mmCIF file of C-alpha atoms in Angstrom:
data_model
loop_
_atom_site.group_PDB
_atom_site.id
_atom_site.type_symbol
_atom_site.label_atom_id
_atom_site.label_comp_id
_atom_site.label_asym_id
_atom_site.label_seq_id
_atom_site.Cartn_x
_atom_site.Cartn_y
_atom_site.Cartn_z
ATOM 1 C CA MET T 1 -0.678 1.829 15.586
ATOM 2 C CA ALA T 2 2.640 2.755 14.121
ATOM 3 C CA THR T 3 6.150 0.863 14.472
ATOM 4 C CA LEU T 4 8.033 4.397 13.141
ATOM 5 C CA ILE T 5 9.820 5.839 16.523
ATOM 6 C CA ALA T 6 10.708 9.631 16.340
ATOM 7 C CA PRO T 7 11.154 12.184 18.638
ATOM 8 C CA GLU T 8 8.742 14.535 19.486
ATOM 9 C CA HIS T 9 10.988 17.444 18.455
ATOM 10 C CA ALA T 10 13.826 17.614 16.264
ATOM 11 C CA ASP T 11 15.839 20.211 14.229
ATOM 12 C CA PRO T 12 15.908 20.052 10.394
ATOM 13 C CA ILE T 13 18.853 21.908 10.575
ATOM 14 C CA VAL T 14 20.753 19.543 12.231
ATOM 15 C CA ASP T 15 20.075 16.609 10.675
ATOM 16 C CA ALA T 16 20.293 18.197 7.000
ATOM 17 C CA GLU T 17 23.814 18.605 8.702
ATOM 18 C CA ALA T 18 24.249 14.915 9.561
ATOM 19 C CA LEU T 19 22.793 13.829 6.524
ATOM 20 C CA ARG T 20 25.640 16.451 4.289
ATOM 21 C CA LYS T 21 28.070 14.654 6.382
ATOM 22 C CA ALA T 22 27.072 10.860 5.790
ATOM 23 C CA CYS T 23 27.143 11.572 1.820
ATOM 24 C CA LYS T 24 30.249 13.258 1.797
ATOM 25 C CA GLY T 25 33.902 12.138 1.403
ATOM 26 C CA TRP T 26 34.929 9.027 -0.319
ATOM 27 C CA GLY T 27 32.362 6.229 1.352
ATOM 28 C CA THR T 28 28.839 6.955 1.913
ATOM 29 C CA ASN T 29 28.019 6.554 5.659
ATOM 30 C CA GLU T 30 24.650 3.984 5.103
ATOM 31 C CA LYS T 31 24.523 3.990 9.096
ATOM 32 C CA GLY T 32 24.424 7.522 9.939
ATOM 33 C CA ILE T 33 21.544 8.154 6.991
ATOM 34 C CA ILE T 34 19.570 5.737 8.641
ATOM 35 C CA GLU T 35 20.042 7.364 12.162
ATOM 36 C CA VAL T 36 18.375 10.237 10.947
ATOM 37 C CA ILE T 37 15.845 9.333 8.380
ATOM 38 C CA GLY T 38 14.685 6.119 9.969
ATOM 39 C CA HIS T 39 13.777 7.959 13.178
ATOM 40 C CA ARG T 40 11.325 11.235 11.322
ATOM 41 C CA ASN T 41 8.250 11.000 10.594
ATOM 42 C CA ALA T 42 6.835 12.455 7.681
ATOM 43 C CA THR T 43 6.899 15.933 8.729
ATOM 44 C CA GLN T 44 10.288 16.115 10.036
ATOM 45 C CA ARG T 45 11.442 14.591 6.693
ATOM 46 C CA LYS T 46 9.525 16.966 4.492
ATOM 47 C CA LEU T 47 11.417 20.033 6.979
ATOM 48 C CA ILE T 48 14.674 18.113 6.973
ATOM 49 C CA LYS T 49 14.124 18.066 2.785
ATOM 50 C CA GLU T 50 13.876 21.659 2.788
ATOM 51 C CA SER T 51 16.882 23.187 4.860
ATOM 52 C CA TYR T 52 18.734 20.559 3.157
ATOM 53 C CA GLU T 53 18.236 22.201 -0.227
ATOM 54 C CA GLN T 54 18.665 25.584 1.703
ATOM 55 C CA LEU T 55 21.582 24.886 2.897
ATOM 56 C CA PHE T 56 22.922 23.365 0.221
ATOM 57 C CA ASN T 57 21.486 24.072 -2.439
ATOM 58 C CA GLU T 58 21.235 20.620 -3.890
ATOM 59 C CA ASN T 59 18.014 17.965 -3.672
ATOM 60 C CA LEU T 60 18.165 15.008 -0.724
ATOM 61 C CA ILE T 61 16.052 12.649 -2.736
ATOM 62 C CA LYS T 62 18.803 12.981 -5.758
ATOM 63 C CA ARG T 63 21.659 12.929 -3.377
ATOM 64 C CA PHE T 64 20.527 9.802 -1.994
ATOM 65 C CA GLU T 65 19.674 8.286 -5.688
ATOM 66 C CA LYS T 66 23.386 9.178 -6.697
ATOM 67 C CA GLU T 67 24.792 7.652 -2.864
ATOM 68 C CA LEU T 68 22.696 4.391 -2.601
ATOM 69 C CA SER T 69 22.054 1.407 -4.636
ATOM 70 C CA GLY T 70 19.558 -1.231 -4.977
ATOM 71 C CA ASP T 71 16.802 -2.121 -2.594
ATOM 72 C CA PHE T 72 18.172 -0.071 0.088
ATOM 73 C CA GLU T 73 18.039 3.146 -2.248
ATOM 74 C CA ARG T 74 14.216 1.972 -3.969
ATOM 75 C CA ALA T 75 13.259 2.083 -0.191
ATOM 76 C CA VAL T 76 14.796 5.393 0.996
ATOM 77 C CA TYR T 77 13.385 6.924 -2.138
ATOM 78 C CA ARG T 78 9.713 5.632 -1.195
ATOM 79 C CA TRP T 79 10.645 6.711 2.112
ATOM 80 C CA MET T 80 11.555 10.407 1.337
ATOM 81 C CA LEU T 81 8.563 11.347 -0.711
ATOM 82 C CA ASP T 82 5.755 13.056 0.320
ATOM 83 C CA PRO T 83 3.060 10.207 1.643
ATOM 84 C CA LEU T 84 1.001 11.042 -1.479
ATOM 85 C CA GLU T 85 3.295 11.247 -3.480
ATOM 86 C CA ARG T 86 4.789 8.126 -2.678
ATOM 87 C CA GLU T 87 1.657 6.498 -3.249
ATOM 88 C CA ALA T 88 1.110 8.275 -7.128
ATOM 89 C CA VAL T 89 4.620 6.635 -7.621
ATOM 90 C CA LEU T 90 4.095 3.431 -6.498
ATOM 91 C CA ALA T 91 0.893 3.285 -8.456
ATOM 92 C CA ASN T 92 2.569 4.303 -11.978
ATOM 93 C CA THR T 93 5.318 1.940 -11.323
ATOM 94 C CA ALA T 94 2.698 -1.106 -10.664
ATOM 95 C CA LEU T 95 0.631 0.192 -13.904
ATOM 96 C CA LYS T 96 3.604 0.308 -15.760
ATOM 97 C CA LYS T 97 4.022 -3.330 -14.826
ATOM 98 C CA SER T 98 0.305 -3.978 -15.141
ATOM 99 C CA ASP T 99 0.087 -4.919 -11.844
ATOM 100 C CA PHE T 100 -3.462 -4.144 -10.588
ATOM 101 C CA ARG T 101 -3.388 -5.359 -7.476
ATOM 102 C CA VAL T 102 -1.292 -2.852 -6.241
ATOM 103 C CA ILE T 103 -3.642 -0.191 -8.072
ATOM 104 C CA ILE T 104 -6.670 -1.531 -6.300
ATOM 105 C CA GLU T 105 -4.620 -1.668 -3.049
ATOM 106 C CA LEU T 106 -3.785 2.136 -3.370
ATOM 107 C CA SER T 107 -7.107 2.958 -4.084
ATOM 108 C CA CYS T 108 -9.694 0.665 -1.767
ATOM 109 C CA ILE T 109 -7.934 1.037 1.436
ATOM 110 C CA PRO T 110 -7.603 4.735 2.094
ATOM 111 C CA SER T 111 -10.701 6.598 3.425
ATOM 112 C CA ALA T 112 -12.508 9.120 0.714
ATOM 113 C CA ASP T 113 -10.677 11.833 1.722
ATOM 114 C CA GLU T 114 -7.732 10.190 1.131
ATOM 115 C CA LEU T 115 -7.989 8.599 -2.100
ATOM 116 C CA LEU T 116 -9.293 12.261 -3.676
ATOM 117 C CA ALA T 117 -5.798 13.771 -2.068
ATOM 118 C CA PHE T 118 -4.152 10.800 -3.761
ATOM 119 C CA LYS T 119 -5.877 10.954 -7.406
ATOM 120 C CA ARG T 120 -5.255 14.708 -6.961
ATOM 121 C CA ALA T 121 -1.169 13.939 -6.202
ATOM 122 C CA TYR T 122 -1.050 11.485 -9.009
ATOM 123 C CA LYS T 123 -2.400 14.028 -11.171
ATOM 124 C CA THR T 124 0.045 16.932 -10.365
ATOM 125 C CA ARG T 125 2.971 14.558 -10.718
ATOM 126 C CA TYR T 126 1.859 13.116 -14.056
ATOM 127 C CA SER T 127 0.071 15.458 -15.605
ATOM 128 C CA HIS T 128 -2.917 13.212 -16.412
ATOM 129 C CA SER T 129 -5.358 11.235 -14.296
ATOM 130 C CA LEU T 130 -5.225 7.671 -12.508
ATOM 131 C CA GLU T 131 -8.425 6.917 -14.482
ATOM 132 C CA GLU T 132 -7.166 7.677 -17.772
ATOM 133 C CA ASP T 133 -3.790 5.865 -17.491
ATOM 134 C CA VAL T 134 -6.124 2.809 -16.191
ATOM 135 C CA ALA T 135 -7.547 2.663 -19.518
ATOM 136 C CA SER T 136 -4.661 3.118 -21.533
ATOM 137 C CA TYR T 137 -2.705 0.235 -19.902
ATOM 138 C CA PHE T 138 -5.605 -1.847 -19.628
ATOM 139 C CA SER T 139 -8.391 -3.555 -21.854
ATOM 140 C CA GLY T 140 -11.319 -5.731 -21.641
ATOM 141 C CA ASP T 141 -12.443 -6.755 -18.960
ATOM 142 C CA MET T 142 -9.435 -5.143 -16.655
ATOM 143 C CA ARG T 143 -10.827 -2.220 -18.317
ATOM 144 C CA LYS T 144 -14.001 -2.874 -16.927
ATOM 145 C CA ALA T 145 -12.859 -3.024 -13.052
ATOM 146 C CA SER T 146 -11.509 0.349 -13.786
ATOM 147 C CA PRO T 147 -14.671 1.859 -11.475
ATOM 148 C CA LEU T 148 -13.133 -0.015 -8.673
ATOM 149 C CA LEU T 149 -11.192 3.042 -8.240
ATOM 150 C CA TYR T 150 -13.583 5.332 -7.890
ATOM 151 C CA LEU T 151 -14.532 3.301 -4.754
ATOM 152 C CA LEU T 152 -15.806 5.484 -1.485
ATOM 153 C CA SER T 153 -16.972 8.540 -2.865
ATOM 154 C CA PHE T 154 -18.692 9.083 0.284
ATOM 155 C CA GLU T 155 -18.504 7.555 4.024
ATOM 156 C CA SER T 156 -20.799 6.475 6.416
ATOM 157 C CA GLU T 157 -21.054 4.105 9.192
ATOM 158 C CA VAL T 158 -24.805 3.383 8.831
ATOM 159 C CA THR T 159 -25.756 -0.175 7.284
ATOM 160 C CA ASP T 160 -28.951 -0.786 5.804
ATOM 161 C CA ARG T 161 -29.652 -4.803 6.914
ATOM 162 C CA LYS T 162 -32.458 -5.526 4.329
ATOM 163 C CA LEU T 163 -29.942 -3.731 1.749
ATOM 164 C CA ALA T 164 -27.046 -6.002 2.658
ATOM 165 C CA GLU T 165 -29.301 -9.477 2.753
ATOM 166 C CA ALA T 166 -30.764 -8.295 -0.934
ATOM 167 C CA GLU T 167 -26.964 -7.078 -2.418
ATOM 168 C CA ALA T 168 -25.611 -10.354 -0.743
ATOM 169 C CA LYS T 169 -28.295 -12.469 -2.966
ATOM 170 C CA ILE T 170 -27.419 -10.301 -6.362
ATOM 171 C CA LEU T 171 -23.674 -11.475 -5.892
ATOM 172 C CA HIS T 172 -24.146 -14.830 -4.928
ATOM 173 C CA GLU T 173 -26.484 -15.208 -7.894
ATOM 174 C CA CYS T 174 -24.086 -13.489 -10.403
ATOM 175 C CA ILE T 175 -21.127 -15.783 -8.675
ATOM 176 C CA GLU T 176 -23.435 -18.509 -9.252
ATOM 177 C CA ASP T 177 -24.060 -17.953 -12.977
ATOM 178 C CA LYS T 178 -20.573 -17.219 -13.544
ATOM 179 C CA LYS T 179 -21.235 -13.607 -14.414
ATOM 180 C CA TYR T 180 -18.376 -12.438 -12.639
ATOM 181 C CA ASN T 181 -17.704 -9.127 -14.780
ATOM 182 C CA HIS T 182 -21.793 -8.089 -14.366
ATOM 183 C CA ASP T 183 -22.671 -5.034 -14.115
ATOM 184 C CA GLU T 184 -24.456 -5.964 -10.645
ATOM 185 C CA ILE T 185 -21.152 -6.601 -9.260
ATOM 186 C CA ILE T 186 -19.557 -3.337 -10.166
ATOM 187 C CA ARG T 187 -22.371 -1.301 -9.399
ATOM 188 C CA ILE T 188 -22.367 -3.087 -5.697
ATOM 189 C CA LEU T 189 -19.217 -2.250 -4.546
ATOM 190 C CA THR T 190 -18.503 0.749 -6.257
ATOM 191 C CA THR T 191 -21.423 2.898 -5.113
ATOM 192 C CA ARG T 192 -21.929 1.669 -1.353
ATOM 193 C CA SER T 193 -20.040 3.145 1.567
ATOM 194 C CA LYS T 194 -17.558 0.711 3.078
ATOM 195 C CA ALA T 195 -19.823 0.254 5.999
ATOM 196 C CA GLN T 196 -22.627 -0.941 4.070
ATOM 197 C CA LEU T 197 -20.096 -3.380 1.553
ATOM 198 C CA VAL T 198 -18.687 -4.786 4.684
ATOM 199 C CA ALA T 199 -22.114 -5.649 5.643
ATOM 200 C CA THR T 200 -23.119 -6.797 2.960
ATOM 201 C CA PHE T 201 -19.793 -9.623 2.657
ATOM 202 C CA TYR T 202 -20.606 -10.571 5.987
ATOM 203 C CA ARG T 203 -24.373 -11.313 5.148
ATOM 204 C CA PHE T 204 -22.791 -13.234 2.012
ATOM 205 C CA ARG T 205 -20.874 -15.257 4.455
ATOM 206 C CA ASP T 206 -23.951 -15.994 7.151
ATOM 207 C CA VAL T 207 -26.283 -16.504 3.919
ATOM 208 C CA PHE T 208 -24.035 -18.681 1.986
ATOM 209 C CA SER T 209 -21.962 -20.147 4.305
ATOM 210 C CA THR T 210 -18.642 -19.431 2.349
ATOM 211 C CA PRO T 211 -17.004 -16.052 2.275
ATOM 212 C CA ILE T 212 -17.800 -14.159 -1.029
ATOM 213 C CA THR T 213 -13.656 -14.122 -1.933
ATOM 214 C CA LYS T 214 -13.901 -18.346 -1.815
ATOM 215 C CA SER T 215 -16.741 -18.477 -3.985
ATOM 216 C CA LEU T 216 -15.015 -16.368 -6.214
ATOM 217 C CA THR T 217 -12.829 -19.149 -7.664
ATOM 218 C CA THR T 218 -12.841 -20.014 -11.278
ATOM 219 C CA ASP T 219 -10.617 -20.795 -14.713
ATOM 220 C CA GLN T 220 -12.043 -18.407 -16.417
ATOM 221 C CA ASP T 221 -11.284 -14.507 -15.958
ATOM 222 C CA LYS T 222 -8.484 -14.997 -13.799
ATOM 223 C CA ASP T 223 -6.939 -11.463 -13.565
ATOM 224 C CA PHE T 224 -10.847 -10.085 -13.251
ATOM 225 C CA VAL T 225 -11.761 -12.345 -10.638
ATOM 226 C CA SER T 226 -8.405 -11.833 -8.846
ATOM 227 C CA ALA T 227 -8.964 -8.042 -8.699
ATOM 228 C CA LEU T 228 -12.517 -8.120 -7.803
ATOM 229 C CA GLN T 229 -11.449 -10.497 -4.681
ATOM 230 C CA THR T 230 -8.283 -7.653 -3.810
ATOM 231 C CA ALA T 231 -11.178 -5.351 -4.001
ATOM 232 C CA ILE T 232 -13.138 -7.167 -1.394
ATOM 233 C CA ARG T 233 -10.321 -7.768 0.996
ATOM 234 C CA CYS T 234 -9.341 -4.552 0.961
ATOM 235 C CA ILE T 235 -12.257 -2.912 1.819
ATOM 236 C CA LYS T 236 -13.401 -6.130 4.620
ATOM 237 C CA SER T 237 -10.180 -5.872 6.192
ATOM 238 C CA PRO T 238 -7.237 -3.952 4.843
ATOM 239 C CA GLN T 239 -4.786 -5.141 7.808
ATOM 240 C CA LYS T 240 -5.159 -8.975 7.091
ATOM 241 C CA TYR T 241 -4.490 -8.044 3.106
ATOM 242 C CA LEU T 242 -1.713 -5.993 4.081
ATOM 243 C CA GLU T 243 -0.340 -8.903 6.283
ATOM 244 C CA LYS T 244 -0.942 -11.527 3.653
ATOM 245 C CA VAL T 245 1.409 -9.400 0.886
ATOM 246 C CA LEU T 246 4.072 -9.441 3.312
ATOM 247 C CA SER T 247 3.314 -13.232 3.897
ATOM 248 C CA ASP T 248 3.342 -14.036 0.372
ATOM 249 C CA ALA T 249 6.357 -11.942 -0.418
ATOM 250 C CA MET T 250 8.347 -13.833 1.736
ATOM 251 C CA HIS T 251 7.212 -17.623 2.104
ATOM 252 C CA LYS T 252 6.510 -18.232 -1.933
ATOM 253 C CA ARG T 253 9.094 -18.924 -4.515
ATOM 254 C CA GLY T 254 11.485 -15.862 -4.579
ATOM 255 C CA THR T 255 11.595 -12.605 -2.052
ATOM 256 C CA ASP T 256 9.052 -9.709 -3.884
ATOM 257 C CA GLU T 257 11.665 -7.126 -2.493
ATOM 258 C CA ASP T 258 9.170 -5.027 -3.764
ATOM 259 C CA ALA T 259 6.128 -5.715 -2.028
ATOM 260 C CA ILE T 260 8.157 -6.026 1.110
ATOM 261 C CA THR T 261 9.223 -2.506 0.476
ATOM 262 C CA ARG T 262 5.767 -0.875 -0.127
ATOM 263 C CA VAL T 263 3.763 -2.485 2.722
ATOM 264 C CA ILE T 264 6.439 -1.500 5.513
ATOM 265 C CA VAL T 265 7.322 1.766 4.109
ATOM 266 C CA THR T 266 3.579 3.161 3.841
ATOM 267 C CA ARG T 267 2.276 1.426 7.437
ATOM 268 C CA ALA T 268 5.125 2.030 9.294
ATOM 269 C CA GLU T 269 2.989 5.382 10.450
ATOM 270 C CA LYS T 270 -0.193 4.009 10.323
ATOM 271 C CA ASP T 271 -0.365 0.242 11.437
ATOM 272 C CA LEU T 272 2.249 -1.574 10.559
ATOM 273 C CA GLY T 273 1.866 -2.698 14.494
ATOM 274 C CA ARG T 274 -1.155 -4.681 13.695
ATOM 275 C CA ILE T 275 0.256 -5.702 10.766
ATOM 276 C CA LYS T 276 2.925 -7.240 12.500
ATOM 277 C CA GLU T 277 0.392 -8.688 14.890
ATOM 278 C CA LEU T 278 -1.618 -10.594 12.446
ATOM 279 C CA PHE T 279 1.765 -11.997 11.027
ATOM 280 C CA TYR T 280 2.447 -13.518 14.018
ATOM 281 C CA LYS T 281 -0.650 -14.940 14.151
ATOM 282 C CA ARG T 282 -0.418 -16.162 11.280
ATOM 283 C CA ASN T 283 3.281 -17.766 10.709
ATOM 284 C CA SER T 284 4.200 -18.316 14.692
ATOM 285 C CA VAL T 285 7.281 -15.979 13.328
ATOM 286 C CA THR T 286 7.700 -12.134 14.308
ATOM 287 C CA LEU T 287 7.530 -10.085 11.076
ATOM 288 C CA GLU T 288 11.504 -8.745 12.346
ATOM 289 C CA HIS T 289 12.616 -12.200 12.033
ATOM 290 C CA ALA T 290 10.983 -12.810 8.812
ATOM 291 C CA VAL T 291 12.592 -9.436 7.306
ATOM 292 C CA ALA T 292 15.647 -10.312 8.788
ATOM 293 C CA LYS T 293 16.230 -13.706 7.111
ATOM 294 C CA GLU T 294 14.741 -12.502 3.669
ATOM 295 C CA THR T 295 16.825 -8.859 3.315
ATOM 296 C CA HIS T 296 19.982 -8.056 4.089
ATOM 297 C CA GLY T 297 22.815 -5.259 4.866
ATOM 298 C CA ASP T 298 21.807 -1.376 4.624
ATOM 299 C CA TYR T 299 18.127 -2.532 3.482
ATOM 300 C CA GLU T 300 17.505 -5.063 6.097
ATOM 301 C CA ARG T 301 18.608 -2.049 8.818
ATOM 302 C CA PHE T 302 16.745 0.425 7.370
ATOM 303 C CA LEU T 303 13.392 -1.526 7.473
ATOM 304 C CA LEU T 304 13.936 -2.825 10.804
ATOM 305 C CA THR T 305 14.647 0.364 11.992
ATOM 306 C CA ILE T 306 11.409 1.717 10.919
ATOM 307 C CA MET T 307 9.276 -0.929 11.949
ATOM 308 C CA GLY T 308 10.804 0.084 15.381
ATOM 309 C CA ASN T 309 13.226 -2.707 16.192
ATOM 310 C CA GLN T 310 15.225 -1.347 19.528
ATOM 311 C CA GLY T 311 18.184 -2.413 18.295
ATOM 312 C CA HIS T 312 18.184 -0.130 15.083
#
């Protein structure tokens, strides 16, 4: 469930004028900016951007880039992009950092239709395909993992129990032999529907008494194995995976603001409510409390606002 609190109807012209006022003068009114964009959904934000440009002959996102700074500016920038364009930007940024986990996350969590639209948005923005860029940024076994980006070419809720058992055994044999980059593993992960894969992962656990992600542990091929684990977790339980991303971002050494921003901004209009529940179950602390502890200032206020905190 979404956490964003937005009115059913909003006047984009009034909002555009309010944002113009917040950006004019000697000092920027960050609170005024948050009060508007922190309570508008993607459709409403798109209309605000269009109205702002028509009224003031200026790109609103570029104005925000001039007026804001730091983690707050980066969060607002991502929030104001159209959702598909935002995912394209996140993917391109991750590629430049060689962060394959984010690429897999963005590719494995969406539905087939959403994934196709995301890839189209990427090609439109960067003039070449995501697959081409992955091939240019990664090499060796990590390039061999690139077919994980082609996941879910079709969707079906129908599962085949016998197939799940047979392929669970194939996966187990490859893992037992430490053939993590075996073609059979890639074939299974990239040619089955999400429902079928989930059935296979559960069958693996039932037959071999260990979750497949825990079986995938090695001192060799760490990046490749980590890529497989990430893909499996994103397919099997995306909300649990994203909750773990947030927990790691705040509880490991140093706060990972990029990860916090990515998850909250991309899921606030989707399933952040469920992610919050899972976070509390794991940590016995609300996500709002954790975010308030690890962030500060306008960045903190903005995140808490789109998380549905009534005090913001």
